[in-house]
């Protein structure tokens, strides 16, 4: 067993970059002023937030005023969807999304049912792709929002966002993109993508946990979902978490600065991992073979329980994830694997390995040296 954890769950969260922590430290210690206060340390806090907003806007190719800092990726999704829905009630009540969205989107749409909204959940193909033509066909005169994720958190499939964006723009339908898994990995030029609302979460790109970002295109009206002070131009009440805002902006900047060198290296490791794991009998790759996040290697093994694989990997120091979760005593495959059309023999045996900057070839070799034996053993035991 290796001395350190081999961390292969970067889609769940990532470690905080030491350089990001350095930038945050003053705002966790000496620079503790409330950004709304007019004395010197308050102004310092506001200046730090303003600089961070400009930094994020540079990456997204938008105006700083279009960026709001919120409490997490889930809050960003909630604010975009509920905010747009409640602001558009007079125009219509129809929302379009995909069946493989994160629960932050799906549960928000379900919640809106209670207020008279109706949601169309578009199916995906066997690779998890949303068909832009299906989006176009689903639009009615009642449609007030389309929400499709940039990249899927379980299987890593990258959706045709720019194409869907073109369709929505032509039909004048606001388009929200959950880019939580794409942040730090895929281009975020909101003008090119033709998105109107875009959600990010800092802990997915080596920033702090509990910090989300929402881009709202100028002219889009959303109703705030937290009432109180007028922080974030009235879009989100609450005293700003200056340290985390500074950390999120620095983490995003570093992620895109380092992407050209990090991405090919991570892709190479991922491809070795995929090649090695597909040698295990009765194994298949889940998600798109090419249109997938560079760090995502996800699989289904026939006739095994994903949770059993995880526990065995954990005992050997490897942190990974599965799309099957134990709910009320029985193991259920995720809505994503079901939407991909996997039969239950396969969907119960899913494994997601997501790489990060610190992973090495030795990590991959180690996984490949232990995983085939684990799968074989579990198949033998029938679990
Ligand atoms: C696609 C996607 N959307 C939203 C979220 C929620 O982000 P947060 O954990 O910051 O609330 C996640 C987190 O896993 C995600 O993967």
Short mmCIF file of C-alpha atoms and ligand atoms in Angstrom, two decimals:
data_model
loop_
_atom_site.label_atom_id
_atom_site.label_comp_id
_atom_site.label_asym_id
_atom_site.label_seq_id
_atom_site.Cartn_x
_atom_site.Cartn_y
_atom_site.Cartn_z
CA UNK A 1 0.00 0.00 0.00
CA UNK A 2 1.45 3.41 -0.99
CA UNK A 3 2.19 5.91 1.77
CA UNK A 4 0.16 8.67 0.18
CA UNK A 5 -3.39 8.58 -1.13
CA UNK A 6 -3.56 8.25 -4.89
CA UNK A 7 -6.24 10.83 -5.43
CA UNK A 8 -8.27 10.15 -8.57
CA UNK A 9 -11.46 12.00 -7.75
CA UNK A 10 -10.78 15.51 -9.04
CA UNK A 11 -14.33 15.78 -10.43
CA UNK A 12 -15.55 15.63 -6.81
CA UNK A 13 -13.12 18.25 -5.59
CA UNK A 14 -9.51 19.34 -5.98
CA UNK A 15 -6.82 20.30 -3.46
CA UNK A 16 -6.37 24.01 -2.80
CA UNK A 17 -3.32 25.29 -4.70
CA UNK A 18 -0.69 26.62 -2.24
CA UNK A 19 -0.27 29.77 -4.37
CA UNK A 20 -4.02 30.38 -4.10
CA UNK A 21 -3.88 30.00 -0.33
CA UNK A 22 -1.04 32.54 -0.22
CA UNK A 23 -3.24 35.07 -2.02
CA UNK A 24 -6.12 34.34 0.35
CA UNK A 25 -4.15 34.55 3.60
CA UNK A 26 -4.15 38.34 4.10
CA UNK A 27 -7.97 38.35 3.83
CA UNK A 28 -8.23 35.59 6.43
CA UNK A 29 -5.97 37.51 8.83
CA UNK A 30 -5.04 41.21 8.79
CA UNK A 31 -7.35 42.40 5.98
CA UNK A 32 -10.57 41.41 7.70
CA UNK A 33 -12.63 44.48 6.81
CA UNK A 34 -16.21 44.27 5.61
CA UNK A 35 -16.19 45.23 1.92
CA UNK A 36 -19.22 47.49 2.45
CA UNK A 37 -17.42 49.63 5.05
CA UNK A 38 -15.95 52.95 3.98
CA UNK A 39 -12.83 52.99 6.20
CA UNK A 40 -9.46 51.83 4.91
CA UNK A 41 -9.58 48.07 5.60
CA UNK A 42 -13.13 47.95 4.23
CA UNK A 43 -12.01 49.66 1.05
CA UNK A 44 -9.09 47.24 0.75
CA UNK A 45 -11.56 44.36 0.86
CA UNK A 46 -13.72 45.97 -1.84
CA UNK A 47 -10.68 46.65 -4.00
CA UNK A 48 -9.69 42.99 -3.71
CA UNK A 49 -13.19 41.93 -4.80
CA UNK A 50 -13.13 44.38 -7.72
CA UNK A 51 -9.76 43.08 -8.88
CA UNK A 52 -10.99 39.50 -8.61
CA UNK A 53 -14.10 40.31 -10.62
CA UNK A 54 -11.94 41.85 -13.35
CA UNK A 55 -9.69 38.79 -13.35
CA UNK A 56 -12.64 36.39 -13.77
CA UNK A 57 -14.17 38.62 -16.47
CA UNK A 58 -10.92 38.44 -18.44
CA UNK A 59 -11.13 34.64 -18.59
CA UNK A 60 -14.79 34.71 -19.59
CA UNK A 61 -14.31 37.59 -22.05
CA UNK A 62 -17.12 39.53 -20.42
CA UNK A 63 -17.66 42.70 -18.42
CA UNK A 64 -16.75 42.63 -14.71
CA UNK A 65 -20.29 43.82 -13.91
CA UNK A 66 -21.63 40.58 -15.40
CA UNK A 67 -19.86 38.47 -12.75
CA UNK A 68 -21.42 37.68 -9.36
CA UNK A 69 -19.72 35.73 -6.57
CA UNK A 70 -22.05 33.29 -4.80
CA UNK A 71 -21.81 30.51 -2.20
CA UNK A 72 -21.09 27.44 -4.39
CA UNK A 73 -21.72 25.90 -7.79
CA UNK A 74 -25.12 24.66 -6.66
CA UNK A 75 -26.13 28.16 -5.62
CA UNK A 76 -24.99 29.52 -8.97
CA UNK A 77 -27.19 26.96 -10.80
CA UNK A 78 -30.11 27.71 -8.47
CA UNK A 79 -29.80 31.46 -8.90
CA UNK A 80 -29.56 31.21 -12.68
CA UNK A 81 -32.56 28.91 -13.06
CA UNK A 82 -34.91 30.15 -10.34
CA UNK A 83 -33.79 33.73 -10.90
CA UNK A 84 -34.61 33.54 -14.61
CA UNK A 85 -37.81 31.53 -14.11
CA UNK A 86 -39.31 33.88 -11.54
CA UNK A 87 -38.28 36.95 -13.55
CA UNK A 88 -39.92 35.54 -16.70
CA UNK A 89 -43.22 34.29 -15.29
CA UNK A 90 -45.21 36.70 -17.45
CA UNK A 91 -43.52 35.45 -20.64
CA UNK A 92 -43.95 31.71 -20.13
CA UNK A 93 -43.44 28.69 -17.90
CA UNK A 94 -41.40 26.21 -19.93
CA UNK A 95 -37.81 25.18 -19.22
CA UNK A 96 -35.65 22.82 -21.31
CA UNK A 97 -32.77 20.89 -19.82
CA UNK A 98 -31.06 17.53 -20.30
CA UNK A 99 -31.65 14.31 -18.40
CA UNK A 100 -27.97 14.08 -17.34
CA UNK A 101 -27.64 17.40 -15.52
CA UNK A 102 -26.26 17.63 -11.99
CA UNK A 103 -28.90 17.53 -9.25
CA UNK A 104 -28.27 21.24 -8.63
CA UNK A 105 -30.06 21.75 -11.97
CA UNK A 106 -32.48 18.79 -11.98
CA UNK A 107 -33.79 19.30 -8.46
CA UNK A 108 -34.13 23.03 -9.08
CA UNK A 109 -36.29 22.36 -12.14
CA UNK A 110 -38.36 19.84 -10.16
CA UNK A 111 -38.82 22.40 -7.38
CA UNK A 112 -40.11 24.90 -9.92
CA UNK A 113 -42.93 22.48 -10.84
CA UNK A 114 -44.66 23.59 -7.65
CA UNK A 115 -44.84 27.13 -8.98
CA UNK A 116 -46.43 26.15 -12.28
CA UNK A 117 -43.29 25.70 -14.37
CA UNK A 118 -42.87 22.69 -16.64
CA UNK A 119 -39.58 21.18 -17.67
CA UNK A 120 -38.65 19.10 -20.69
CA UNK A 121 -35.78 16.72 -19.89
CA UNK A 122 -34.08 15.94 -23.19
CA UNK A 123 -32.70 12.44 -23.66
CA UNK A 124 -29.05 11.91 -24.59
CA UNK A 125 -27.41 9.37 -26.90
CA UNK A 126 -25.37 6.39 -25.68
CA UNK A 127 -22.35 8.67 -25.16
CA UNK A 128 -24.27 11.26 -23.17
CA UNK A 129 -24.57 13.80 -26.00
CA UNK A 130 -27.45 16.25 -26.19
CA UNK A 131 -28.69 16.76 -29.77
CA UNK A 132 -28.90 20.51 -30.57
CA UNK A 133 -31.76 19.78 -33.02
CA UNK A 134 -33.70 18.23 -30.15
CA UNK A 135 -33.26 21.49 -28.23
CA UNK A 136 -34.60 23.42 -31.24
CA UNK A 137 -37.59 21.07 -31.56
CA UNK A 138 -38.42 21.33 -27.85
CA UNK A 139 -38.67 25.14 -27.86
CA UNK A 140 -42.26 26.43 -27.62
CA UNK A 141 -43.74 29.91 -27.33
CA UNK A 142 -43.74 29.30 -23.56
CA UNK A 143 -40.02 28.52 -23.28
CA UNK A 144 -38.19 30.92 -20.97
CA UNK A 145 -34.91 29.09 -20.39
CA UNK A 146 -32.65 26.37 -21.77
CA UNK A 147 -30.09 24.89 -19.34
CA UNK A 148 -27.51 22.39 -20.60
CA UNK A 149 -24.25 21.47 -18.88
CA UNK A 150 -20.90 22.10 -20.59
CA UNK A 151 -19.36 18.79 -19.49
CA UNK A 152 -20.90 15.94 -17.54
CA UNK A 153 -19.55 15.28 -14.06
CA UNK A 154 -19.86 11.49 -14.20
CA UNK A 155 -18.84 10.47 -17.70
CA UNK A 156 -17.01 13.60 -18.86
CA UNK A 157 -18.90 14.08 -22.13
CA UNK A 158 -18.54 17.60 -23.54
CA UNK A 159 -21.83 18.99 -24.88
CA UNK A 160 -22.17 21.05 -28.10
CA UNK A 161 -22.68 24.28 -26.16
CA UNK A 162 -21.87 26.76 -28.94
CA UNK A 163 -24.36 25.06 -31.29
CA UNK A 164 -27.10 25.08 -28.67
CA UNK A 165 -26.16 28.68 -27.90
CA UNK A 166 -26.64 29.68 -31.54
CA UNK A 167 -30.09 28.09 -31.58
CA UNK A 168 -31.16 29.81 -28.35
CA UNK A 169 -29.80 33.19 -29.44
CA UNK A 170 -31.66 32.97 -32.77
CA UNK A 171 -34.89 32.15 -30.93
CA UNK A 172 -34.18 34.74 -28.20
CA UNK A 173 -34.34 32.15 -25.42
CA UNK A 174 -31.98 32.70 -22.45
CA UNK A 175 -29.35 29.94 -22.27
CA UNK A 176 -27.78 28.80 -18.98
CA UNK A 177 -24.72 26.56 -18.90
CA UNK A 178 -23.58 24.63 -15.85
CA UNK A 179 -19.84 24.86 -16.51
CA UNK A 180 -18.82 23.56 -13.09
CA UNK A 181 -16.85 20.64 -14.56
CA UNK A 182 -15.55 22.70 -17.48
CA UNK A 183 -14.05 25.48 -15.35
CA UNK A 184 -10.28 25.40 -15.71
CA UNK A 185 -10.50 22.76 -18.46
CA UNK A 186 -12.44 24.13 -21.45
CA UNK A 187 -12.61 27.56 -23.12
CA UNK A 188 -15.02 29.87 -21.30
CA UNK A 189 -15.43 32.68 -23.84
CA UNK A 190 -19.09 33.46 -23.23
CA UNK A 191 -19.43 35.47 -26.46
CA UNK A 192 -18.21 32.55 -28.58
CA UNK A 193 -20.33 30.07 -26.67
CA UNK A 194 -23.37 32.35 -26.96
CA UNK A 195 -24.42 31.72 -23.39
CA UNK A 196 -26.42 34.13 -21.26
CA UNK A 197 -25.82 32.60 -17.85
CA UNK A 198 -22.87 30.43 -16.80
CA UNK A 199 -22.09 28.72 -13.49
CA UNK A 200 -18.68 27.86 -12.03
CA UNK A 201 -17.43 26.43 -8.74
CA UNK A 202 -13.95 27.30 -7.43
CA UNK A 203 -13.21 24.01 -5.66
CA UNK A 204 -13.21 22.18 -9.00
CA UNK A 205 -10.15 24.11 -10.22
CA UNK A 206 -7.90 24.12 -7.14
CA UNK A 207 -9.69 27.03 -5.52
CA UNK A 208 -11.50 27.16 -2.17
CA UNK A 209 -14.68 25.22 -1.40
CA UNK A 210 -17.87 27.19 -0.87
CA UNK A 211 -17.31 29.71 -3.66
CA UNK A 212 -19.35 29.84 -6.85
CA UNK A 213 -19.46 32.25 -9.75
CA UNK A 214 -22.42 33.26 -11.89
CA UNK A 215 -22.03 35.09 -15.18
CA UNK A 216 -25.20 36.91 -16.24
CA UNK A 217 -25.12 38.62 -19.64
CA UNK A 218 -25.92 42.30 -19.48
CA UNK A 219 -29.61 42.87 -20.13
CA UNK A 220 -30.70 39.50 -18.67
CA UNK A 221 -32.97 40.03 -15.71
CA UNK A 222 -32.87 37.49 -12.90
CA UNK A 223 -34.62 37.74 -9.54
CA UNK A 224 -32.26 37.40 -6.57
CA UNK A 225 -32.92 34.36 -4.39
CA UNK A 226 -31.33 35.67 -1.19
CA UNK A 227 -32.89 38.79 0.25
CA UNK A 228 -30.92 41.21 2.40
CA UNK A 229 -28.16 43.68 1.63
CA UNK A 230 -27.34 44.95 -1.84
CA UNK A 231 -24.05 43.09 -2.24
CA UNK A 232 -23.10 41.79 -5.68
CA UNK A 233 -25.23 44.53 -7.32
CA UNK A 234 -28.29 43.21 -5.56
CA UNK A 235 -27.91 39.73 -7.07
CA UNK A 236 -26.79 38.03 -3.86
CA UNK A 237 -27.20 39.40 -0.34
CA UNK A 238 -24.63 38.62 2.34
CA UNK A 239 -21.23 39.92 3.45
CA UNK A 240 -18.73 38.84 0.85
CA UNK A 241 -16.23 36.07 1.59
CA UNK A 242 -13.31 38.17 0.39
CA UNK A 243 -10.64 35.51 0.89
CA UNK A 244 -12.55 32.93 -1.14
CA UNK A 245 -13.38 35.43 -3.87
CA UNK A 246 -9.69 36.32 -4.19
CA UNK A 247 -8.86 32.59 -4.13
CA UNK A 248 -11.42 31.73 -6.81
CA UNK A 249 -10.13 34.40 -9.17
CA UNK A 250 -6.49 33.41 -8.67
CA UNK A 251 -7.27 29.71 -9.08
CA UNK A 252 -9.15 30.38 -12.32
CA UNK A 253 -6.32 32.53 -13.67
CA UNK A 254 -3.70 29.89 -12.81
CA UNK A 255 -5.82 27.08 -14.27
CA UNK A 256 -6.02 28.76 -17.67
CA UNK A 257 -2.40 29.92 -17.58
CA UNK A 258 -1.25 26.35 -16.98
CA UNK A 259 -3.83 24.57 -19.14
CA UNK A 260 -1.69 24.43 -22.33
CA UNK A 261 1.01 22.44 -20.50
CA UNK A 262 -1.18 20.55 -18.03
CA UNK A 263 -3.87 19.32 -20.46
CA UNK A 264 -1.68 17.23 -22.82
CA UNK A 265 0.13 15.65 -19.87
CA UNK A 266 -3.12 14.73 -18.11
CA UNK A 267 -4.67 13.50 -21.37
CA UNK A 268 -1.72 11.16 -21.88
CA UNK A 269 -2.14 9.68 -18.40
CA UNK A 270 -5.89 9.36 -18.93
CA UNK A 271 -5.40 7.55 -22.23
CA UNK A 272 -2.96 5.10 -20.63
CA UNK A 273 -5.44 4.50 -17.86
CA UNK A 274 -8.26 3.91 -20.36
CA UNK A 275 -6.15 1.61 -22.50
CA UNK A 276 -5.05 -0.45 -19.49
CA UNK A 277 -8.47 -0.72 -17.88
CA UNK A 278 -10.20 -1.70 -21.12
CA UNK A 279 -8.01 -4.81 -21.13
CA UNK A 280 -10.06 -6.09 -18.20
CA UNK A 281 -12.67 -8.47 -19.68
CA UNK A 282 -16.30 -7.26 -19.91
CA UNK A 283 -15.34 -3.61 -19.43
CA UNK A 284 -16.47 -0.59 -21.38
CA UNK A 285 -15.72 3.11 -21.44
CA UNK A 286 -18.70 5.29 -20.49
CA UNK A 287 -19.14 8.74 -22.01
CA UNK A 288 -17.93 9.96 -25.39
CA UNK A 289 -14.77 8.33 -26.81
CA UNK A 290 -13.27 11.66 -27.96
CA UNK A 291 -15.51 14.55 -26.85
CA UNK A 292 -14.65 14.12 -23.20
CA UNK A 293 -12.87 16.05 -20.46
CA UNK A 294 -9.10 15.47 -20.57
CA UNK A 295 -9.05 14.23 -17.00
CA UNK A 296 -12.05 11.87 -17.07
CA UNK A 297 -11.73 8.10 -17.38
CA UNK A 298 -15.02 6.41 -16.55
CA UNK A 299 -16.01 2.81 -16.99
CA UNK A 300 -18.64 0.19 -16.50
CA UNK A 301 -17.73 -3.38 -15.50
CA UNK A 302 -20.31 -6.03 -16.15
CA UNK A 303 -21.47 -8.00 -13.14
CA UNK A 304 -19.77 -6.06 -10.32
CA UNK A 305 -20.93 -3.43 -7.81
CA UNK A 306 -19.19 -0.07 -8.20
CA UNK A 307 -19.29 0.55 -4.45
CA UNK A 308 -17.44 -2.71 -3.79
CA UNK A 309 -14.73 -1.67 -6.25
CA UNK A 310 -14.42 1.68 -4.45
CA UNK A 311 -14.05 0.10 -1.03
CA UNK A 312 -11.37 -2.26 -2.31
CA UNK A 313 -9.50 0.60 -4.01
CA UNK A 314 -9.75 2.67 -0.84
CA UNK A 315 -8.13 -0.13 1.17
CA UNK A 316 -5.21 0.13 -1.24
CA UNK A 317 -4.98 3.93 -0.90
CA UNK A 318 -6.81 4.91 -4.08
CA UNK A 319 -9.62 7.48 -3.94
CA UNK A 320 -12.12 7.12 -6.79
CA UNK A 321 -15.85 7.44 -7.41
CA UNK A 322 -18.82 5.51 -8.76
CA UNK A 323 -22.08 6.53 -10.34
CA UNK A 324 -23.99 4.04 -8.23
CA UNK A 325 -25.05 5.10 -4.79
CA UNK A 326 -26.55 3.24 -1.89
CA UNK A 327 -30.01 4.66 -1.31
CA UNK A 328 -32.26 3.10 1.31
CA UNK A 329 -30.36 -0.16 1.49
CA UNK A 330 -30.07 -0.99 -2.19
CA UNK A 331 -27.45 0.16 -4.67
CA UNK A 332 -28.99 2.25 -7.43
CA UNK A 333 -27.27 3.36 -10.62
CA UNK A 334 -27.17 7.10 -11.24
CA UNK A 335 -29.63 8.93 -13.47
CA UNK A 336 -26.73 9.59 -15.84
CA UNK A 337 -25.93 5.91 -16.43
CA UNK A 338 -29.62 5.16 -16.84
CA UNK A 339 -29.94 7.99 -19.41
CA UNK A 340 -26.99 6.50 -21.32
CA UNK A 341 -29.07 3.35 -21.67
CA UNK A 342 -26.78 0.99 -19.73
CA UNK A 343 -28.50 -2.20 -18.68
CA UNK A 344 -28.49 -2.90 -14.95
CA UNK A 345 -25.78 -5.58 -15.34
CA UNK A 346 -23.45 -2.80 -16.42
CA UNK A 347 -24.76 0.32 -14.73
CA UNK A 348 -24.21 -1.07 -11.23
CA UNK A 349 -20.51 -1.54 -11.91
CA UNK A 350 -19.42 1.98 -12.74
CA UNK A 351 -16.10 3.56 -11.82
CA UNK A 352 -15.00 7.15 -12.36
CA UNK A 353 -11.32 8.07 -12.20
CA UNK A 354 -10.63 11.79 -12.61
CA UNK A 355 -7.06 13.02 -12.78
CA UNK A 356 -5.40 16.19 -11.57
CA UNK A 357 -2.14 18.09 -12.01
CA UNK A 358 -0.28 16.10 -9.37
CA UNK A 359 -1.03 12.61 -10.71
CA UNK A 360 1.90 10.69 -12.17
CA UNK A 361 2.59 7.69 -14.38
CA UNK A 362 3.36 5.73 -11.17
CA UNK A 363 -0.18 6.41 -9.96
CA UNK A 364 -1.56 4.99 -13.19
CA UNK A 365 0.76 1.96 -13.06
CA UNK A 366 -0.36 1.28 -9.50
CA UNK A 367 -4.06 1.43 -10.38
CA UNK A 368 -3.48 -0.84 -13.36
CA UNK A 369 -1.58 -3.29 -11.17
CA UNK A 370 -4.43 -3.71 -8.65
CA UNK A 371 -7.73 -3.05 -10.43
CA UNK A 372 -7.94 -6.18 -12.65
CA UNK A 373 -7.49 -8.38 -9.56
CA UNK A 374 -10.18 -6.48 -7.64
CA UNK A 375 -12.71 -6.83 -10.47
CA UNK A 376 -11.92 -10.51 -10.91
CA UNK A 377 -12.18 -11.18 -7.17
CA UNK A 378 -15.53 -9.36 -6.87
CA UNK A 379 -16.94 -11.13 -9.91
CA UNK A 380 -15.94 -14.42 -8.31
CA UNK A 381 -17.74 -13.43 -5.14
CA UNK A 382 -20.76 -12.18 -7.07
CA UNK A 383 -20.63 -8.63 -5.53
C1 LIG B 1 -21.79 19.61 -13.01
C2 LIG B 1 -21.89 20.11 -11.60
N1 LIG B 1 -22.74 21.09 -11.31
C3 LIG B 1 -22.86 21.59 -10.06
C4 LIG B 1 -22.11 21.09 -9.03
C5 LIG B 1 -22.26 21.66 -7.65
O1 LIG B 1 -21.14 22.44 -7.28
P1 LIG B 1 -20.85 22.73 -5.73
O2 LIG B 1 -20.27 21.51 -5.15
O3 LIG B 1 -19.86 23.87 -5.73
O4 LIG B 1 -22.14 23.14 -5.12
C6 LIG B 1 -21.22 20.04 -9.28
C7 LIG B 1 -20.43 19.44 -8.18
O5 LIG B 1 -20.03 18.29 -8.23
C8 LIG B 1 -21.09 19.55 -10.61
O6 LIG B 1 -20.25 18.56 -10.91
#
